[in-house]
Coordinates of C-alpha atoms and ligand atoms in Angstrom, one line a residue:
X1 CA -79.4 -166.0 15.2
X2 CA -82.1 -164.2 13.2
X3 CA -81.4 -162.6 9.9
X4 CA -83.2 -159.8 8.0
X5 CA -82.9 -158.2 4.6
X6 CA -81.3 -154.7 4.3
X7 CA -84.5 -153.7 2.4
X8 CA -87.0 -155.2 4.7
X9 CA -86.1 -155.9 8.3
X10 CA -89.5 -156.8 9.6
X11 CA -89.3 -160.5 8.5
X12 CA -86.8 -162.8 10.2
X13 CA -85.1 -165.8 8.6
X14 CA -82.8 -168.5 9.8
X15 CA -79.2 -169.1 8.6
X16 CA -80.3 -172.2 6.6
X17 CA -82.7 -170.1 4.5
X18 CA -80.3 -167.2 3.9
X19 CA -77.5 -169.5 3.0
X20 CA -79.4 -171.3 0.3
X21 CA -81.1 -168.1 -1.0
X22 CA -78.0 -165.9 -1.0
X23 CA -80.0 -162.8 -2.0
X24 CA -83.3 -161.7 -0.3
X25 CA -86.5 -161.9 -2.5
X26 CA -86.7 -158.1 -2.2
X27 CA -83.2 -157.8 -3.8
X28 CA -81.6 -156.8 -0.5
X29 CA -78.7 -158.5 1.3
X30 CA -79.0 -160.5 4.5
X31 CA -77.7 -159.3 7.9
X32 CA -78.0 -160.7 11.4
X33 CA -80.6 -158.9 13.5
X34 CA -78.2 -158.6 16.4
X35 CA -74.6 -159.6 17.0
X36 CA -72.8 -161.7 19.5
X37 CA -70.0 -159.5 20.9
X38 CA -66.6 -160.4 22.3
X39 CA -64.7 -158.6 25.1
X40 CA -61.0 -158.2 26.1
X41 CA -60.9 -161.5 28.0
X42 CA -62.4 -163.4 25.1
X43 CA -59.7 -161.9 22.9
X44 CA -57.1 -163.2 25.3
X45 CA -58.6 -166.7 25.1
X46 CA -58.6 -166.5 21.3
X47 CA -54.9 -165.8 21.3
X48 CA -54.3 -169.4 22.5
X49 CA -56.2 -171.0 19.6
X50 CA -55.1 -172.6 16.4
X51 CA -56.9 -171.3 13.3
X52 CA -59.5 -174.1 13.1
X53 CA -60.4 -173.8 16.8
X54 CA -60.8 -170.1 16.4
X55 CA -62.9 -170.5 13.3
X56 CA -65.3 -172.8 15.2
X57 CA -65.7 -170.2 18.0
X58 CA -66.4 -167.3 15.7
X59 CA -68.6 -169.0 13.2
X60 CA -70.8 -171.1 15.5
X61 CA -73.0 -168.2 16.9
X62 CA -73.9 -167.2 13.3
X63 CA -75.1 -170.6 12.3
X64 CA -76.1 -172.4 15.5
X65 CA -79.6 -173.3 14.3
X66 CA -78.2 -174.9 11.1
X67 CA -75.9 -177.5 12.6
X68 CA -74.5 -178.7 15.9
X69 CA -71.2 -177.5 17.3
X70 CA -69.8 -181.1 16.6
X71 CA -70.9 -181.0 13.0
X72 CA -69.4 -177.6 12.5
X73 CA -66.2 -178.7 14.1
X74 CA -65.9 -181.7 11.7
X75 CA -66.7 -179.6 8.7
X76 CA -64.2 -176.9 9.5
X77 CA -61.4 -179.5 10.1
X78 CA -62.3 -181.1 6.8
X79 CA -62.5 -177.8 4.9
X80 CA -59.1 -176.6 6.0
X81 CA -57.3 -179.9 5.7
X82 CA -56.8 -179.2 2.0
X83 CA -54.7 -176.0 2.7
X84 CA -51.0 -176.0 2.3
X85 CA -50.5 -174.3 5.7
X86 CA -51.6 -175.9 8.9
X87 CA -53.0 -172.7 10.2
X88 CA -54.6 -171.8 6.8
X89 CA -52.9 -168.3 6.6
X90 CA -49.4 -167.0 7.0
X91 CA -48.1 -163.7 8.3
X92 CA -44.9 -162.4 6.8
X93 CA -43.1 -159.1 7.6
X94 CA -42.1 -156.9 4.6
X95 CA -40.4 -153.7 5.6
X96 CA -42.5 -151.6 7.9
X97 CA -45.7 -153.6 7.4
X98 CA -46.8 -157.3 7.4
X99 CA -48.6 -159.2 4.8
X100 CA -51.2 -161.8 5.7
X101 CA -51.0 -164.5 3.0
X102 CA -54.5 -165.9 2.3
X103 CA -53.6 -167.8 -0.8
X104 CA -52.5 -171.2 0.4
X105 CA -55.8 -173.0 -0.6
X106 CA -56.4 -175.3 -3.5
X107 CA -56.9 -172.6 -6.1
X108 CA -54.4 -170.0 -4.8
X109 CA -56.7 -167.2 -3.9
X110 CA -58.2 -166.1 -0.7
X111 CA -61.7 -167.1 -1.9
X112 CA -60.8 -170.7 -1.1
X113 CA -61.0 -169.9 2.6
X114 CA -64.7 -169.2 2.4
X115 CA -65.6 -171.4 -0.5
X116 CA -64.2 -174.7 0.9
X117 CA -66.4 -174.2 3.9
X118 CA -69.5 -173.4 1.7
X119 CA -68.9 -176.5 -0.3
X120 CA -69.2 -178.6 2.8
X121 CA -72.2 -176.6 4.1
X122 CA -74.0 -177.5 0.9
X123 CA -73.0 -181.1 1.4
X124 CA -74.4 -181.1 4.9
X125 CA -77.6 -179.3 3.8
X126 CA -78.3 -181.7 0.9
X127 CA -77.7 -184.8 3.0
X128 CA -80.3 -183.7 5.4
X129 CA -82.8 -182.2 2.9
X130 CA -82.9 -184.7 0.1
X131 CA -83.1 -182.3 -2.8
X132 CA -80.8 -181.4 -5.7
X133 CA -79.4 -177.9 -6.2
X134 CA -77.8 -176.1 -9.1
X135 CA -75.3 -173.5 -8.3
X136 CA -74.8 -170.8 -11.0
X137 CA -72.1 -168.3 -10.7
X138 CA -70.3 -165.7 -12.8
X139 CA -66.5 -165.3 -12.4
X140 CA -63.8 -162.9 -13.5
X141 CA -61.4 -165.7 -12.7
X142 CA -60.9 -166.5 -9.0
X143 CA -64.4 -167.1 -7.7
X144 CA -65.1 -169.8 -10.3
X145 CA -62.0 -171.9 -9.6
X146 CA -62.5 -171.7 -5.8
X147 CA -66.2 -172.6 -6.2
X148 CA -65.5 -175.5 -8.5
X149 CA -62.9 -176.9 -6.2
X150 CA -65.3 -176.7 -3.3
X151 CA -68.2 -178.4 -5.1
X152 CA -66.6 -180.9 -7.5
X153 CA -67.6 -184.5 -6.9
X154 CA -70.3 -183.6 -4.3
X155 CA -73.6 -185.4 -4.4
X156 CA -76.9 -183.7 -5.3
X157 CA -75.3 -180.5 -6.5
X158 CA -74.2 -179.2 -9.9
X159 CA -72.1 -176.1 -10.5
X160 CA -72.3 -173.9 -13.6
X161 CA -69.6 -171.3 -14.0
X162 CA -69.8 -168.5 -16.5
X163 CA -66.6 -166.8 -17.4
X164 CA -65.9 -164.2 -20.1
X165 CA -64.4 -166.0 -23.1
X166 CA -60.7 -165.2 -23.7
X167 CA -60.7 -162.5 -20.9
X168 CA -59.3 -164.5 -18.0
X169 CA -55.7 -165.6 -17.6
X170 CA -55.0 -169.1 -19.0
X171 CA -53.9 -170.3 -15.6
X172 CA -57.2 -169.1 -14.1
X173 CA -59.1 -170.9 -16.8
X174 CA -57.1 -174.1 -16.5
X175 CA -57.8 -174.2 -12.8
X176 CA -61.5 -174.3 -13.6
X177 CA -61.6 -176.4 -16.8
X178 CA -59.2 -179.3 -16.3
X179 CA -61.2 -181.2 -13.7
X180 CA -63.0 -184.5 -14.6
X181 CA -66.0 -184.3 -12.3
X182 CA -69.4 -184.7 -14.0
X183 CA -71.2 -182.2 -11.8
X184 CA -69.0 -179.3 -13.0
X185 CA -70.0 -177.2 -16.1
X186 CA -67.8 -174.5 -17.5
X187 CA -69.3 -172.0 -19.9
X188 CA -67.3 -169.3 -21.7
X189 CA -69.7 -166.5 -22.6
X190 CA -69.0 -164.4 -25.7
X191 CA -68.9 -161.1 -23.7
X192 CA -67.2 -159.5 -20.7
X193 CA -67.5 -160.2 -16.9
X194 CA -70.4 -157.7 -16.6
X195 CA -72.3 -159.7 -19.2
X196 CA -71.8 -162.9 -17.3
X197 CA -72.9 -161.3 -14.1
X198 CA -76.0 -159.9 -15.8
X199 CA -76.9 -163.2 -17.2
X200 CA -76.7 -164.8 -13.7
X201 CA -78.7 -162.0 -12.2
X202 CA -81.4 -162.3 -14.9
X203 CA -81.6 -166.1 -14.3
X204 CA -82.1 -165.5 -10.6
X205 CA -84.7 -162.9 -11.2
X206 CA -86.7 -165.3 -13.5
X207 CA -88.5 -167.1 -10.7
X208 CA -89.9 -169.8 -12.9
X209 CA -86.5 -170.8 -14.2
X210 CA -84.7 -170.4 -10.9
X211 CA -87.1 -172.4 -8.9
X212 CA -87.4 -175.0 -11.7
X213 CA -83.7 -175.8 -11.5
X214 CA -83.4 -175.0 -7.7
X215 CA -80.8 -172.4 -8.4
X216 CA -78.4 -171.3 -5.7
X217 CA -75.6 -168.8 -5.6
X218 CA -72.1 -168.5 -4.1
X219 CA -71.2 -165.0 -5.1
X220 CA -69.6 -162.7 -2.6
X221 CA -72.9 -161.4 -1.1
X222 CA -73.5 -164.8 0.4
X223 CA -73.4 -164.2 4.2
X224 CA -71.6 -167.6 4.8
X225 CA -68.6 -166.2 2.9
X226 CA -68.5 -163.1 5.0
X227 CA -68.4 -165.0 8.3
X228 CA -65.7 -167.4 7.1
X229 CA -63.6 -164.4 6.1
X230 CA -64.1 -162.7 9.4
X231 CA -62.1 -165.4 11.1
X232 CA -58.7 -164.4 9.6
X233 CA -58.9 -160.9 11.0
X234 CA -59.2 -162.3 14.5
X235 CA -56.5 -164.9 13.9
X236 CA -54.1 -162.2 12.5
X237 CA -54.8 -160.0 15.5
X238 CA -53.7 -162.9 17.7
X239 CA -50.4 -163.2 15.9
X240 CA -49.5 -159.6 16.4
X241 CA -46.9 -159.2 19.2
X242 CA -47.2 -155.5 19.9
X243 CA -50.9 -155.0 20.3
X244 CA -50.5 -151.6 21.9
X245 CA -50.1 -149.8 18.6
X246 CA -53.3 -149.5 16.5
X247 CA -53.9 -152.2 14.0
X248 CA -54.8 -151.2 10.4
X249 CA -55.7 -153.5 7.5
X250 CA -55.3 -152.7 3.9
X251 CA -57.7 -154.8 1.8
X252 CA -57.5 -155.1 -2.1
X253 CA -61.2 -154.6 -2.9
X254 CA -63.7 -155.3 -5.6
X255 CA -67.1 -156.3 -4.3
X256 CA -66.5 -154.9 -0.8
X257 CA -66.8 -158.5 0.6
X258 CA -63.5 -159.1 2.1
X259 CA -63.2 -155.7 3.7
X260 CA -66.8 -155.9 5.0
X261 CA -65.8 -159.1 6.7
X262 CA -63.1 -157.1 8.6
X263 CA -65.6 -154.5 9.5
X264 CA -67.8 -157.2 10.9
X265 CA -64.9 -158.4 13.0
X266 CA -64.6 -154.9 14.4
X267 CA -68.3 -154.7 15.0
X268 CA -68.2 -157.9 17.1
X269 CA -65.3 -156.6 19.2
X270 CA -62.0 -156.8 17.5
X271 CA -60.2 -153.5 18.1
X272 CA -59.2 -152.6 14.6
X273 CA -58.3 -149.0 13.9
X274 CA -58.8 -148.4 10.2
X275 CA -59.4 -150.4 7.0
X276 CA -57.8 -149.1 3.9
X277 CA -60.0 -149.9 0.9
X278 CA -57.4 -150.4 -1.8
X279 CA -58.7 -150.2 -5.4
X280 CA -57.3 -150.3 -8.9
X281 CA -58.4 -147.9 -11.7
X282 CA -62.0 -149.1 -11.1
X283 CA -62.1 -146.7 -8.3
X284 CA -65.8 -146.2 -7.4
X285 CA -65.1 -147.1 -3.8
X286 CA -62.1 -144.8 -3.6
X287 CA -64.3 -141.9 -4.9
X288 CA -67.0 -142.8 -2.5
X289 CA -64.8 -143.1 0.6
X290 CA -62.6 -140.0 -0.1
X291 CA -65.2 -137.7 -1.7
X292 CA -68.6 -139.1 -1.1
X293 CA -69.1 -139.7 -4.8
X294 CA -70.4 -143.3 -5.4
X295 CA -71.1 -143.1 -9.1
X296 CA -70.9 -146.0 -11.5
X297 CA -68.5 -145.7 -14.5
X298 CA -67.5 -148.2 -17.2
X299 CA -65.3 -151.1 -16.2
X300 CA -61.7 -150.9 -17.3
X301 CA -59.6 -154.0 -17.8
X302 CA -56.5 -154.0 -15.5
X303 CA -53.8 -156.4 -14.5
X304 CA -55.8 -157.0 -11.3
X305 CA -58.9 -158.5 -13.0
X306 CA -60.5 -159.8 -9.8
X307 CA -61.0 -156.1 -8.8
X308 CA -62.4 -154.9 -12.1
X309 CA -65.8 -154.1 -10.7
X310 CA -68.0 -151.0 -10.7
X311 CA -71.0 -152.2 -8.6
X312 CA -69.6 -153.2 -5.2
X313 CA -72.5 -155.4 -4.2
X314 CA -71.6 -155.7 -0.5
X315 CA -71.5 -151.9 -0.1
X316 CA -75.2 -152.1 0.5
X317 CA -74.5 -153.6 3.9
X318 CA -72.5 -150.5 4.8
X319 CA -75.2 -148.2 3.3
X320 CA -77.7 -149.9 5.7
X321 CA -75.5 -148.9 8.7
X322 CA -75.1 -145.4 7.4
X323 CA -78.9 -145.1 7.2
X324 CA -79.2 -146.2 10.9
X325 CA -80.3 -149.7 9.8
X326 CA -83.5 -148.2 8.2
X327 CA -84.6 -150.7 5.6
X328 CA -86.9 -148.3 3.6
X329 CA -84.2 -145.6 3.3
X330 CA -81.7 -148.3 2.2
X331 CA -84.1 -149.6 -0.4
X332 CA -84.5 -146.0 -1.6
X333 CA -80.7 -145.5 -2.0
X334 CA -80.4 -148.8 -3.8
X335 CA -83.2 -147.9 -6.2
X336 CA -81.5 -144.6 -7.0
X337 CA -78.2 -146.4 -7.6
X338 CA -80.0 -148.7 -10.0
X339 CA -81.9 -146.0 -11.8
X340 CA -79.4 -143.2 -11.9
X341 CA -76.1 -145.0 -11.3
X342 CA -75.2 -142.9 -8.3
X343 CA -75.3 -142.2 -4.6
X344 CA -74.1 -138.9 -3.2
X345 CA -72.9 -139.5 0.4
X346 CA -73.5 -136.5 2.6
X347 CA -70.9 -135.0 4.9
X348 CA -72.3 -136.6 8.1
X349 CA -72.3 -140.1 6.5
X350 CA -68.8 -139.5 5.0
X351 CA -67.5 -138.7 8.5
X352 CA -69.1 -141.9 9.7
X353 CA -67.4 -143.9 6.9
X354 CA -64.0 -142.3 7.6
X355 CA -64.2 -143.4 11.3
X356 CA -63.6 -146.9 10.0
X357 CA -62.5 -146.7 6.3
X358 CA -59.9 -144.8 4.4
X359 CA -59.1 -145.5 0.7
X360 CA -56.3 -145.4 -1.8
X361 CA -56.3 -146.1 -5.6
X362 CA -53.3 -147.3 -7.6
X363 CA -53.0 -147.0 -11.4
X364 CA -51.4 -149.7 -13.6
X365 CA -47.9 -148.2 -13.4
X366 CA -48.0 -147.8 -9.7
X367 CA -49.0 -151.5 -9.3
X368 CA -46.1 -152.6 -11.5
X369 CA -43.8 -150.4 -9.5
X370 CA -44.8 -151.8 -6.2
X371 CA -44.2 -155.3 -7.5
X372 CA -40.8 -154.3 -8.7
X373 CA -39.7 -152.4 -5.5
X374 CA -40.8 -155.2 -3.2
X375 CA -39.0 -157.7 -5.3
X376 CA -35.8 -155.7 -5.5
X377 CA -35.8 -154.8 -1.8
X378 CA -37.1 -158.0 -0.2
X379 CA -36.9 -160.7 -2.8
X380 CA -40.6 -161.3 -2.5
X381 CA -43.1 -161.4 -5.4
X382 CA -46.5 -160.0 -4.8
X383 CA -49.4 -160.6 -7.1
X384 CA -51.0 -157.4 -8.6
X385 CA -54.0 -157.5 -6.2
X386 CA -51.8 -157.8 -3.1
X387 CA -49.4 -155.1 -4.5
X388 CA -52.4 -152.7 -4.6
X389 CA -53.0 -153.5 -0.9
X390 CA -49.3 -152.9 -0.1
X391 CA -49.0 -149.7 -2.1
X392 CA -52.3 -148.3 -0.6
X393 CA -50.5 -147.8 2.8
X394 CA -48.0 -145.4 1.2
X395 CA -50.8 -143.1 0.2
X396 CA -52.7 -142.8 3.4
X397 CA -49.7 -142.3 5.8
X398 CA -51.0 -144.0 8.9
X399 CA -48.9 -145.4 11.8
X400 CA -49.3 -148.6 13.7
X401 CA -49.4 -152.3 13.0
X402 CA -50.1 -152.1 9.3
X403 CA -51.3 -155.3 7.7
X404 CA -51.8 -156.0 4.0
X405 CA -54.1 -158.8 2.9
X406 CA -52.4 -160.8 0.2
X407 CA -55.3 -162.2 -1.8
X408 CA -53.7 -164.3 -4.6
X409 CA -50.5 -166.2 -5.4
X410 CA -48.4 -164.4 -8.0
X411 CA -48.3 -167.4 -10.3
X412 CA -51.9 -166.8 -11.2
X413 CA -50.9 -163.6 -13.0
X414 CA -47.8 -164.5 -14.9
X415 CA -48.1 -161.7 -17.6
X416 CA -48.2 -159.0 -15.0
X417 CA -45.3 -160.4 -13.0
X418 CA -43.2 -160.8 -16.1
X419 CA -43.9 -157.2 -17.2
X420 CA -43.0 -155.9 -13.8
X421 CA -39.8 -157.9 -13.0
X422 CA -39.2 -160.1 -16.0
X423 CA -39.5 -163.2 -14.0
X424 CA -41.5 -166.4 -14.6
X425 CA -43.3 -167.5 -11.4
X426 CA -43.8 -171.3 -11.1
X427 CA -47.0 -172.9 -10.1
X428 CA -46.8 -174.8 -6.7
X429 CA -46.1 -178.4 -7.5
X430 CA -49.5 -179.6 -6.3
X431 CA -51.1 -177.6 -9.0
X432 CA -48.7 -177.7 -11.9
X433 CA -50.5 -180.6 -13.5
X434 CA -53.3 -178.3 -14.8
X435 CA -50.8 -177.1 -17.5
X436 CA -51.0 -180.4 -19.3
X437 CA -54.5 -181.6 -18.8
X438 CA -57.3 -181.4 -21.4
X439 CA -59.7 -178.5 -20.9
X440 CA -63.4 -178.8 -20.9
X441 CA -65.7 -175.9 -21.6
X442 CA -68.5 -174.8 -23.9
X443 CA -68.7 -171.5 -25.6
X444 CA -72.2 -169.9 -25.5
X445 CA -73.4 -166.6 -27.0
X446 CA -74.2 -163.7 -24.7
X447 CA -77.9 -164.4 -24.8
X448 CA -80.2 -165.2 -21.9
X449 CA -82.3 -167.8 -23.7
X450 CA -79.3 -169.6 -25.0
X451 CA -77.7 -169.9 -21.6
X452 CA -80.9 -171.0 -20.0
X453 CA -81.4 -173.6 -22.6
X454 CA -77.8 -174.8 -22.2
X455 CA -78.2 -175.1 -18.4
X456 CA -81.6 -176.8 -18.6
X457 CA -80.2 -179.5 -20.9
X458 CA -77.6 -180.4 -18.3
X459 CA -79.4 -180.3 -14.9
Ligands
PLP1 C1 -62.1 -161.5 -5.3 C2 -60.7 -160.9 -5.2 C3 -60.5 -159.6 -4.6 C4 -61.6 -158.7 -4.2 O1 -62.4 -159.2 -3.1 P1 -63.8 -158.6 -2.7 O2 -64.3 -159.4 -1.6 O3 -64.6 -158.7 -4.0 O4 -63.6 -157.2 -2.4 C5 -59.2 -159.2 -4.4 N1 -58.2 -160.0 -4.8 C6 -58.3 -161.2 -5.4 C7 -57.1 -162.0 -5.8 C8 -59.6 -161.7 -5.6 O5 -59.8 -162.9 -6.1

């Protein structure tokens, strides 16, 4: 499969290049030039498959020139052997909808599903290429832990994770900082998540620095993450008994990565009706999808911190489709967003968006109320992100097989759960040890030269 950038589609690249690069040199995001599509009889075959077998079928066409089918098979089995569910995910009925639990991986968030695979892709790449790579990533909590777990102890790769000092939950921090592997470096930046993200972006943009340290990224724009996430939409579809009724997914959204993976599933043949883009008070995507107003505001801190984002990076991939896959027009829109902080979506494009996407927004009280109601009615505790996905369906009033993606385990957000239902959620026993281990991280000022220096001394 050939890949192109959303901002220049005349030059083709292979999966191996786009995987290591993450972001195109022109600042655009990578997309396949054409897609391998599935039909009704393929979907019937998929219904018979266990999660891993299905993952192999879906992922292989995207990466066929990177590794053989046998290597991929081995890597997928290895990646998902660390999950607490045999079939990686779990579908549970709650009232008139179902939730797809995606948090049974090592760090209790859906990001493990893609990240475990990425870790083993790096391993495979580095064994064959004989080089050393330094991954640098910013996190508001979940990405960092998932990335560290996937990379720790691997040869020829270091990982540097920047988190905002004192602004992530202690459990989230402990999941990152209590490991003992000497290829993992945690850095608490004296600033907020945007500051961390900007430092990482600036280091990538500094070509001398980034090529010096062979810098690579695992943030949510990495195409490998999208294809790994695409699989659970197919798997979930296979689990649904009544597949006559339309299937709708509500997806708690920050960077538009997870919901884009669902849209990709639809593009390659999975008959999904609508995606509900569920947001917290950081509602740029809600404004965009309901009113055509994509306009960046200040980030607010909420009880669903993994969705406290204003620039939804993966949205560029949808913008590319809205502009009939015209790279120059996409580049123009992105330039405007960067310079003026906004993109006004015209009526025609808004109609196109609404064919696939609806959106709801929940404020902090609404989130607490969903957690409380679900607990009282069904004795199930949802984490704040998943609660946003659940509540989003109440606001769009759509019939069918309604499925909520549950993106994190509630124990990662004990303060919010306690506030909502006055309950202490325990950590799964496999993970509880992080509460007693010694933590390891350095505090660095919010300054580009200081962070570069810090990293250089350690590569
Ligand atoms: C990262 C994250 C999200 C948002 O996912 P995107 O792909 O950025 O839209 C939602 N919930 C949780 C728990 C997360 O960690």
